Coordinates of C-alpha atoms and ligand atoms in Angstrom, one line a residue:
M263 CA -28.3 -14.3 7.9
T264 CA -28.9 -10.9 9.6
T265 CA -28.5 -8.0 7.3
I266 CA -26.2 -5.0 7.8
D267 CA -28.4 -1.9 7.6
Y268 CA -27.6 1.8 8.1
R269 CA -30.2 4.6 8.4
E270 CA -27.9 7.6 8.4
L271 CA -25.0 9.1 6.4
Y272 CA -21.6 10.0 7.7
I273 CA -21.4 13.7 6.9
D274 CA -19.7 16.6 8.9
G275 CA -18.2 14.3 11.5
G276 CA -21.4 12.6 12.5
W277 CA -24.3 10.5 11.5
R278 CA -27.0 12.6 9.7
S279 CA -30.5 11.8 8.5
P280 CA -30.5 11.6 4.7
A281 CA -32.5 14.2 2.7
T282 CA -34.6 11.5 1.0
E283 CA -35.9 8.0 1.8
D284 CA -34.1 6.4 -1.1
V285 CA -32.1 3.3 -0.2
I286 CA -29.3 1.3 -1.8
T287 CA -29.9 -2.4 -1.3
V288 CA -26.8 -4.6 -1.4
N289 CA -27.1 -8.2 -2.7
S290 CA -24.6 -11.0 -2.2
P291 CA -23.1 -12.1 -5.6
T292 CA -22.7 -15.6 -4.0
T293 CA -26.2 -16.3 -2.5
E294 CA -28.0 -13.6 -4.5
Q295 CA -29.7 -12.7 -1.2
V296 CA -30.0 -9.2 0.3
I297 CA -27.1 -8.6 2.7
G298 CA -27.7 -5.0 3.7
S299 CA -28.8 -1.5 2.9
V300 CA -27.7 2.1 3.3
P301 CA -29.4 5.4 2.5
A302 CA -28.8 6.6 -1.0
A303 CA -27.2 10.1 -1.0
S304 CA -29.2 12.7 -3.0
A305 CA -28.0 16.0 -4.5
R306 CA -28.9 17.7 -1.2
D307 CA -26.8 15.3 0.8
V308 CA -23.9 15.9 -1.6
D309 CA -24.4 19.7 -1.1
A310 CA -24.2 19.1 2.7
A311 CA -21.1 16.9 2.4
V312 CA -19.3 19.4 0.2
A313 CA -20.2 22.3 2.4
A314 CA -18.9 20.4 5.4
A315 CA -15.6 19.6 3.6
R316 CA -15.3 23.2 2.4
G317 CA -15.8 24.5 5.9
A318 CA -13.3 22.1 7.4
F319 CA -10.8 23.1 4.8
D320 CA -11.3 26.9 4.7
A321 CA -11.7 27.6 8.4
P322 CA -8.7 29.6 9.8
E323 CA -8.1 26.8 12.3
G324 CA -9.2 24.1 9.9
W325 CA -7.6 20.8 8.9
S326 CA -5.5 22.4 6.2
S327 CA -3.9 24.8 8.7
W328 CA -2.8 22.0 11.0
S329 CA 0.8 20.9 11.1
P330 CA 1.6 17.4 9.5
E331 CA 2.4 16.2 13.1
Q332 CA -1.0 17.3 14.4
R333 CA -2.8 15.7 11.5
G334 CA -0.5 12.7 12.0
E335 CA -1.8 12.1 15.5
V336 CA -5.4 11.9 14.3
L337 CA -4.4 9.8 11.3
E338 CA -2.5 7.4 13.6
R339 CA -5.8 6.9 15.6
F340 CA -7.6 6.4 12.3
A341 CA -5.1 3.7 11.2
S342 CA -5.6 1.9 14.6
E343 CA -9.4 2.1 14.3
L344 CA -9.2 0.7 10.7
E345 CA -6.9 -2.1 12.0
A346 CA -9.4 -2.9 14.8
R347 CA -12.1 -3.4 12.0
A348 CA -9.8 -5.1 9.5
A349 CA -11.4 -8.6 9.7
E350 CA -14.9 -7.2 9.4
T351 CA -13.9 -4.9 6.5
A352 CA -12.5 -8.0 4.7
R353 CA -15.6 -10.0 5.4
R354 CA -17.9 -7.2 4.2
V355 CA -16.0 -6.7 0.9
S356 CA -15.9 -10.4 0.3
L357 CA -19.7 -10.6 1.0
Q358 CA -20.5 -7.7 -1.4
N359 CA -18.2 -8.3 -4.4
G360 CA -17.1 -11.9 -4.2
M361 CA -13.4 -11.2 -3.5
P362 CA -11.8 -14.4 -2.0
I363 CA -11.4 -13.7 1.8
W364 CA -7.7 -14.3 2.0
L365 CA -7.2 -11.6 -0.6
A366 CA -9.7 -9.3 1.1
E367 CA -7.8 -9.7 4.3
Q368 CA -4.6 -8.4 2.6
F369 CA -6.0 -5.8 0.2
E370 CA -9.0 -4.5 2.1
G371 CA -8.4 -5.3 5.7
G372 CA -4.6 -4.6 5.9
F373 CA -3.6 -2.1 3.2
P374 CA -5.7 1.0 4.3
A375 CA -3.9 1.4 7.6
V376 CA -0.5 0.9 5.9
L377 CA -1.3 3.6 3.5
V378 CA -2.5 6.0 6.1
R379 CA 0.7 5.6 8.1
Y380 CA 2.9 5.7 5.0
F381 CA 1.5 9.1 3.7
S382 CA 1.3 10.6 7.2
K383 CA 5.0 9.9 7.8
M384 CA 5.9 11.2 4.3
M385 CA 4.2 14.5 5.1
I386 CA 5.9 14.7 8.5
D387 CA 9.3 14.0 7.0
A388 CA 8.9 16.3 4.0
P389 CA 10.8 19.6 4.1
T390 CA 8.3 22.4 4.5
V391 CA 10.1 24.7 2.0
D392 CA 12.6 24.1 -0.8
E393 CA 14.9 27.1 -1.1
R394 CA 16.5 27.4 -4.5
A395 CA 19.3 29.8 -5.3
G396 CA 17.9 31.8 -8.3
M397 CA 19.6 32.1 -11.6
L398 CA 18.7 35.8 -11.7
G399 CA 20.2 36.6 -8.3
G400 CA 17.4 36.1 -5.9
T401 CA 16.1 33.1 -4.1
A402 CA 13.0 31.1 -4.9
R403 CA 11.2 29.7 -1.8
V404 CA 9.0 26.9 -3.0
S405 CA 6.4 25.3 -0.7
R406 CA 3.6 22.8 -1.1
H407 CA 0.0 23.4 0.1
P408 CA -3.0 21.2 0.2
I409 CA -5.0 21.5 -3.0
G410 CA -8.4 21.8 -1.3
V411 CA -11.6 19.8 -1.2
V412 CA -11.3 16.5 -3.0
A413 CA -14.0 14.5 -4.7
A414 CA -12.9 10.8 -4.6
V415 CA -15.0 8.5 -6.8
V416 CA -14.2 4.8 -6.5
P417 CA -15.3 1.4 -8.0
W418 CA -16.5 -1.8 -6.4
N419 CA -13.7 -4.2 -7.3
V420 CA -11.1 -3.3 -4.6
P421 CA -13.2 -0.7 -2.8
Q422 CA -11.2 0.0 0.4
A423 CA -7.6 -0.2 -1.0
I424 CA -8.6 2.1 -3.9
S425 CA -10.4 4.5 -1.5
F426 CA -7.2 4.8 0.5
L427 CA -5.0 5.4 -2.5
K428 CA -6.9 8.7 -2.4
L429 CA -7.9 9.2 1.2
A430 CA -4.5 8.5 2.8
P431 CA -2.4 11.1 0.8
A432 CA -5.3 13.6 0.6
L433 CA -5.9 13.7 4.3
A434 CA -2.2 13.7 5.1
A435 CA -1.6 16.6 2.8
G436 CA -4.3 18.6 4.6
C437 CA -7.1 18.2 2.1
T438 CA -10.7 17.4 3.1
V439 CA -12.6 14.7 1.2
V440 CA -16.0 13.7 -0.1
L441 CA -15.9 10.0 -1.0
K442 CA -18.4 8.4 -3.3
P443 CA -18.3 4.6 -3.1
A444 CA -19.9 2.4 -5.8
E445 CA -23.4 1.2 -5.1
E446 CA -22.2 -2.5 -5.1
T447 CA -19.8 -1.9 -2.2
V448 CA -21.2 0.6 0.4
L449 CA -21.2 -1.5 3.6
D450 CA -17.3 -1.4 3.9
A451 CA -17.4 2.4 3.3
F452 CA -19.8 2.7 6.3
L453 CA -17.6 0.6 8.5
M454 CA -14.7 2.9 7.4
S455 CA -16.8 5.9 8.4
E456 CA -17.3 4.3 11.9
A457 CA -13.5 4.1 12.1
A458 CA -13.2 7.7 11.2
A459 CA -15.8 8.7 13.8
A460 CA -14.1 6.6 16.5
A461 CA -10.7 8.1 15.6
G462 CA -12.1 11.6 16.1
L463 CA -11.5 13.0 12.6
P464 CA -12.6 16.6 12.9
P465 CA -16.1 17.4 11.4
G466 CA -16.1 17.7 7.7
V467 CA -12.6 16.3 7.0
L468 CA -14.1 13.1 5.6
N469 CA -17.7 12.7 4.3
V470 CA -19.2 9.7 2.5
V471 CA -22.0 9.9 -0.1
P472 CA -23.1 6.5 -1.5
G473 CA -24.8 6.6 -4.8
G474 CA -24.7 5.8 -8.5
R475 CA -23.2 7.6 -11.5
E476 CA -25.6 10.6 -11.2
V477 CA -24.5 11.3 -7.7
G478 CA -20.9 10.8 -8.9
A479 CA -21.4 13.2 -11.8
Y480 CA -23.1 15.8 -9.5
L481 CA -20.2 15.6 -7.0
V482 CA -17.5 15.9 -9.7
E483 CA -19.2 19.0 -11.1
H484 CA -19.9 20.6 -7.8
P485 CA -18.6 24.2 -7.5
G486 CA -17.2 23.5 -4.0
I487 CA -14.8 20.8 -5.3
D488 CA -11.1 21.7 -6.0
K489 CA -9.8 18.4 -7.2
V490 CA -11.2 15.1 -8.5
S491 CA -9.6 11.7 -8.1
F492 CA -11.4 8.9 -9.9
T493 CA -10.9 5.2 -10.4
G494 CA -13.2 3.3 -12.7
S495 CA -13.9 2.6 -16.3
T496 CA -12.4 4.4 -19.2
A497 CA -15.9 5.4 -20.4
A498 CA -16.7 7.1 -17.1
G499 CA -13.2 8.6 -16.8
S500 CA -13.5 10.2 -20.2
K501 CA -16.8 11.9 -19.2
I502 CA -15.3 13.1 -15.9
A503 CA -12.3 14.4 -17.8
E504 CA -14.6 16.4 -20.1
T505 CA -16.3 18.0 -17.0
C506 CA -13.0 18.8 -15.4
G507 CA -11.6 20.2 -18.6
R508 CA -14.5 22.5 -18.9
L509 CA -14.1 23.6 -15.3
L510 CA -10.3 23.7 -15.4
R511 CA -10.4 21.4 -12.4
P512 CA -7.4 19.1 -11.7
V513 CA -8.2 15.5 -12.1
T514 CA -6.5 12.1 -11.6
L515 CA -7.9 9.2 -13.5
E516 CA -7.1 5.5 -12.9
L517 CA -8.9 3.6 -15.6
G518 CA -9.1 0.3 -17.4
G519 CA -6.4 -2.0 -18.8
K520 CA -5.5 -4.9 -21.0
S521 CA -2.0 -5.6 -19.8
A522 CA 0.3 -8.3 -21.2
A523 CA 2.5 -10.9 -19.4
I524 CA 5.5 -11.7 -21.7
L525 CA 6.8 -15.2 -21.0
L526 CA 10.3 -15.5 -22.4
D527 CA 11.7 -18.7 -23.8
D528 CA 13.8 -19.4 -20.6
V529 CA 10.8 -18.9 -18.2
D530 CA 10.7 -21.4 -15.3
L531 CA 7.0 -22.2 -15.5
N532 CA 6.8 -24.4 -12.4
A533 CA 8.5 -21.8 -10.2
S534 CA 6.2 -19.1 -11.6
L535 CA 2.8 -20.7 -11.3
E536 CA 1.7 -19.0 -8.1
S537 CA 2.8 -15.6 -9.2
L538 CA 1.3 -16.2 -12.6
F539 CA -2.0 -16.8 -10.9
G540 CA -1.5 -13.5 -9.1
V541 CA -1.2 -11.5 -12.3
T542 CA -4.0 -13.3 -14.3
F543 CA -6.9 -14.5 -12.2
L544 CA -6.6 -12.5 -8.9
N545 CA -9.9 -11.2 -7.6
N546 CA -11.8 -13.4 -10.1
G547 CA -10.3 -11.4 -12.9
Q548 CA -11.6 -8.1 -11.6
I549 CA -8.5 -6.0 -11.2
C550 CA -7.6 -3.2 -13.7
W551 CA -3.9 -4.1 -14.0
L552 CA -4.3 -7.9 -14.5
N553 CA -2.3 -9.4 -17.4
T554 CA -5.2 -10.8 -19.4
R555 CA -3.0 -11.2 -22.5
V556 CA -0.4 -13.9 -22.0
L557 CA 2.3 -13.7 -24.7
A558 CA 4.1 -17.0 -25.2
P559 CA 7.1 -17.9 -27.4
R560 CA 6.2 -20.2 -30.3
S561 CA 9.0 -22.6 -29.2
R562 CA 7.1 -23.3 -26.0
Y563 CA 3.5 -22.3 -26.9
G564 CA 1.9 -25.7 -26.5
E565 CA 3.6 -26.3 -23.1
I566 CA 2.5 -22.8 -21.8
V567 CA -1.1 -23.2 -23.0
D568 CA -1.2 -26.7 -21.3
T569 CA 0.3 -25.3 -18.1
L570 CA -2.1 -22.4 -17.9
T571 CA -5.0 -24.7 -18.7
D572 CA -4.0 -27.0 -15.9
L573 CA -3.7 -24.0 -13.6
A574 CA -7.1 -22.7 -14.5
R575 CA -8.7 -26.2 -13.9
S576 CA -7.0 -26.5 -10.5
L577 CA -8.4 -23.3 -9.0
Q578 CA -11.0 -23.9 -6.3
I579 CA -14.3 -22.1 -7.2
G580 CA -16.9 -21.3 -4.6
D581 CA -17.9 -19.3 -1.6
P582 CA -15.4 -16.4 -1.3
L583 CA -15.6 -16.7 2.5
D584 CA -14.1 -20.2 2.3
P585 CA -10.3 -19.6 2.8
G586 CA -9.5 -22.2 0.2
T587 CA -11.5 -20.5 -2.5
K588 CA -9.4 -19.1 -5.3
I589 CA -12.2 -18.0 -7.6
G590 CA -15.4 -16.4 -6.3
P591 CA -18.4 -15.0 -8.2
L592 CA -18.3 -11.9 -10.4
V593 CA -19.8 -8.9 -8.7
S594 CA -23.2 -8.9 -10.4
A595 CA -25.5 -10.6 -13.0
R596 CA -24.7 -7.7 -15.3
Q597 CA -20.9 -8.3 -15.0
R598 CA -21.4 -12.0 -15.7
E599 CA -23.5 -11.2 -18.7
R600 CA -20.7 -9.0 -20.0
V601 CA -18.0 -11.6 -19.4
E602 CA -20.1 -14.3 -21.0
G603 CA -20.7 -12.0 -24.0
Y604 CA -16.9 -11.8 -24.5
I605 CA -16.5 -15.6 -24.2
A606 CA -19.1 -16.0 -26.9
K607 CA -17.2 -13.4 -29.0
G608 CA -13.9 -15.3 -28.5
K609 CA -15.5 -18.5 -29.8
S610 CA -17.3 -16.8 -32.7
E611 CA -14.0 -15.1 -33.8
G612 CA -12.3 -18.6 -34.0
A613 CA -10.1 -18.7 -30.9
R614 CA -9.7 -22.1 -29.3
L615 CA -11.2 -22.6 -25.9
T616 CA -8.9 -24.8 -23.9
T617 CA -10.8 -24.8 -20.6
G618 CA -13.8 -23.0 -18.9
G619 CA -16.2 -20.9 -20.9
G620 CA -19.2 -21.7 -18.8
R621 CA -20.7 -21.6 -15.3
P622 CA -19.2 -24.1 -12.9
A623 CA -21.3 -27.3 -12.4
G624 CA -22.8 -28.0 -9.0
I625 CA -23.1 -24.4 -7.8
E626 CA -26.7 -23.5 -7.4
S627 CA -26.5 -19.7 -6.9
G628 CA -24.2 -16.8 -7.6
F629 CA -22.7 -15.1 -10.6
F630 CA -19.8 -17.6 -11.2
V631 CA -17.9 -18.0 -14.4
E632 CA -15.2 -20.7 -14.8
P633 CA -11.6 -19.6 -15.3
T634 CA -11.3 -19.5 -19.0
I635 CA -8.4 -19.8 -21.5
F636 CA -8.4 -19.0 -25.2
A637 CA -5.5 -20.1 -27.4
D638 CA -4.6 -19.9 -31.1
L639 CA -5.6 -16.2 -31.5
D640 CA -3.7 -13.1 -32.3
N641 CA -3.8 -9.6 -30.9
T642 CA -6.5 -8.4 -33.3
A643 CA -9.2 -10.6 -31.6
T644 CA -11.8 -8.6 -29.7
I645 CA -11.0 -10.5 -26.5
A646 CA -7.4 -9.5 -26.9
R647 CA -8.2 -5.8 -27.3
E648 CA -11.1 -5.0 -24.9
E649 CA -11.1 -5.1 -21.1
I650 CA -13.3 -8.1 -20.1
F651 CA -13.0 -7.8 -16.3
G652 CA -13.5 -11.5 -15.6
P653 CA -11.4 -14.7 -15.4
V654 CA -10.7 -14.9 -19.1
L655 CA -7.2 -15.1 -20.6
S656 CA -5.9 -14.9 -24.2
V657 CA -2.7 -16.8 -24.9
I658 CA -1.0 -15.2 -27.9
P659 CA 2.1 -16.6 -29.6
F660 CA 5.2 -14.6 -30.6
S661 CA 8.3 -15.4 -32.6
D662 CA 10.9 -13.2 -31.0
E663 CA 11.3 -10.5 -28.3
T664 CA 10.7 -7.7 -30.9
E665 CA 7.4 -9.2 -31.8
A666 CA 6.5 -9.8 -28.2
L667 CA 7.1 -6.1 -27.4
A668 CA 5.2 -5.0 -30.5
I669 CA 2.2 -7.1 -29.4
A670 CA 2.4 -6.0 -25.7
N671 CA 2.4 -2.3 -26.9
D672 CA -0.3 -2.7 -29.5
S673 CA -3.1 -1.8 -27.1
E674 CA -5.2 1.3 -26.5
Y675 CA -4.4 0.8 -22.8
G676 CA -1.1 1.0 -20.9
L677 CA -1.6 0.2 -17.2
G678 CA 0.4 -2.8 -16.0
G679 CA 2.3 -5.8 -17.4
S680 CA 5.0 -8.3 -16.6
V681 CA 8.0 -10.1 -18.1
W682 CA 9.0 -13.6 -17.0
S683 CA 12.4 -15.2 -17.4
S684 CA 15.1 -17.1 -15.5
D685 CA 17.4 -14.1 -16.2
V686 CA 16.0 -11.1 -14.2
E687 CA 18.1 -8.5 -16.0
R688 CA 17.1 -9.8 -19.4
A689 CA 13.5 -9.5 -18.4
A690 CA 14.0 -6.1 -16.8
G691 CA 15.5 -4.8 -20.1
I692 CA 12.4 -5.8 -21.9
A693 CA 10.1 -4.5 -19.1
A694 CA 11.7 -1.1 -19.6
K695 CA 10.4 -1.0 -23.2
V696 CA 6.8 -2.0 -22.3
K697 CA 4.6 1.1 -22.8
S698 CA 2.6 1.2 -19.6
G699 CA 2.8 2.7 -16.2
T700 CA 4.1 -0.2 -14.2
V701 CA 5.7 -3.6 -15.2
G702 CA 6.7 -6.5 -13.0
V703 CA 9.5 -9.0 -13.4
N704 CA 8.5 -12.5 -12.4
H705 CA 5.8 -11.1 -10.2
Y706 CA 3.7 -7.9 -9.9
S707 CA 2.7 -5.9 -6.9
N708 CA 1.6 -2.3 -6.3
D709 CA 4.3 -1.3 -3.8
P710 CA 3.3 1.8 -1.9
V711 CA 6.7 3.5 -2.7
A712 CA 6.2 3.4 -6.4
P713 CA 3.9 5.6 -8.5
F714 CA 1.0 3.6 -9.9
G715 CA -1.1 4.6 -12.9
G716 CA -1.5 4.4 -16.6
I717 CA -0.9 5.9 -20.0
K718 CA -3.2 6.1 -23.0
N719 CA -6.7 5.0 -22.2
S720 CA -5.6 3.7 -18.8
G721 CA -5.6 7.2 -17.3
L722 CA -3.9 10.4 -16.3
G723 CA -1.6 11.0 -13.3
R724 CA -0.3 8.7 -10.6
E725 CA -1.2 7.4 -7.2
L726 CA 1.2 6.0 -4.5
G727 CA 4.8 7.1 -3.8
P728 CA 5.6 10.8 -3.3
E729 CA 3.9 11.4 -6.6
G730 CA 0.7 10.2 -5.1
L731 CA 1.0 12.8 -2.4
H732 CA 2.0 15.6 -4.7
T733 CA -1.2 15.2 -6.7
F734 CA -3.1 16.6 -3.7
Q735 CA -0.8 19.6 -3.3
Q736 CA -0.4 23.0 -5.0
L737 CA 3.0 24.6 -5.5
H738 CA 3.6 28.1 -4.3
T739 CA 6.7 30.2 -4.8
V740 CA 7.9 33.3 -3.0
Y741 CA 10.7 35.2 -4.9
L742 CA 13.2 36.7 -2.4
P743 CA 15.2 39.6 -3.7
P744 CA 19.0 39.3 -4.3
A745 CA 21.0 39.8 -1.0
G746 CA 22.4 43.2 -0.2
Ligands
NAD850 P1 -17.5 2.7 -13.4 O1 -16.6 3.6 -14.1 O2 -18.8 2.3 -14.0 O3 -17.8 3.2 -11.9 C1 -16.7 3.6 -11.1 C2 -17.3 4.6 -10.1 O4 -17.6 5.8 -10.8 C3 -18.6 4.2 -9.4 O5 -18.6 4.8 -8.1 C4 -19.7 4.9 -10.3 O6 -20.8 5.1 -9.6 C5 -19.0 6.2 -10.7 N1 -19.4 6.7 -11.9 C6 -19.7 6.1 -13.1 N2 -20.0 7.0 -14.1 C7 -19.7 8.2 -13.5 C8 -19.7 9.6 -14.1 N3 -20.1 9.8 -15.3 N4 -19.4 10.6 -13.2 C9 -19.0 10.4 -12.0 N5 -19.0 9.1 -11.4 C10 -19.3 8.1 -12.2 O7 -16.6 1.4 -13.2 P2 -16.9 0.0 -12.5 O8 -17.6 -0.9 -13.5 O9 -17.5 0.2 -11.2 O10 -15.4 -0.5 -12.3 C11 -14.7 -1.3 -13.2 C12 -13.7 -0.4 -14.0 O11 -12.8 0.2 -13.1 C13 -12.9 -1.3 -14.9 O12 -12.8 -0.7 -16.2 C14 -11.5 -1.3 -14.2 O13 -10.4 -1.5 -15.1 C15 -11.5 0.1 -13.6 N6 -10.5 0.1 -12.5 C16 -9.4 0.8 -12.7 C17 -8.4 0.8 -11.7 C18 -7.1 1.6 -11.8 O14 -6.5 1.9 -10.8 N7 -6.7 1.9 -13.0 C19 -8.7 0.1 -10.5 C20 -9.9 -0.6 -10.4 C21 -10.8 -0.5 -11.4

């Protein structure tokens, strides 16, 4: 296979020579072979990217001064250029992180352009000022302004969609951005840069600095940054929050999860199977909001364990580029080690393995782990408490709805969740009491119109919806005097 190699960085609206000769080499988690390389950004490259973003934001005629309509024209071109590259974007993500191609086409190929258009239109439609009759006689004229230069730091699991949860609202609002992709998934970020260049985004509006955590930390702390938007692990999020706390720098954090699917006693299991797959094993178990704790009523516990076991066994494992594949490899050998460590922990703590637990037979290369189900455990087990980030489910019994809710809420995380029942309103009533940011009934999807984000160790702030735009804006008020 020919490799995908870049020699320059996308900074200040063009392709620039990197400051050092350091390179990030990308390996396929399926073949374990090299698939490409990009320059690794150094501190000097980050300085150049932040300076370019600062200039594009601060200049009197800069991006922040444009009307939403003017920005909308450029962003529409950006959306079209992204669409023109959607198939290749999906392929690159799948090649780099093992995401099944049918999912990559939806999440990674399709979603970015949708988000760019959604937030651009929201900006155009938004009233420019909100005049409020004052209680003290005057009028308060409240307006929203772009917050400034944004540092966007993203993970490898859903790299393009997560990047655009930040880029789309930030750019629409008039902010300029320095994006730091994860080292595992840089090739898609370079393709996205090509789309930005082809669309004619003005110099400095978007800049991309690939690198590891040191580069991320340097960017987050950079004096030229006004706002940080981070998605990744709770451990890294906590460090970033400390930095931002010290600097009094606004920060949004989308972190880990250990969400619960509550199956009520009247759930129609057969009708729910496909959606249940979607909330448990999607992207090989590597999505933050997945429901990796399945809570099942004791009256139907055996049946539910058997059904999930059959589901796990039925999933086609293999090359993520094969459209029939449901489970691809984990992103790296390190990630597989981590997941296997949790499987060993589950066994040693006495949970019953009903299927999976090992590497699939007959696959010679790649970081594969079989879809794995543990039963006969309670919510105190390590595998029920910690985020595994792999295809491993814990099926935990409950006696009644009160206990189900208590178990669902007994977590240091609070990101997603779902409730399953033949009675939608009954399920919605329980969903309303789940302590997390977003909860689905009989399915789960991050709809662009709804704020997405977590509570507790799952993060701070929200993305998507109008709230996801407001996070990139400052409020400004002019007090007008009483009339007469
Ligand atoms: P990670 O935190 O190790 O890395 C995420 C990104 O942050 C990478 O670009 C990395 O280089 C950078 N980074 C790491 N430490 C940093 C630091 N101290 N300062 C600045 N940047 C730093 O996470 P990961 O292993 O790549 O991704 C998996 C994690 O992301 C999981 O915990 C998952 O739940 C979480 N995640 C959350 C969401 C969400 O929306 N809540 C979405 C996807 C993934």
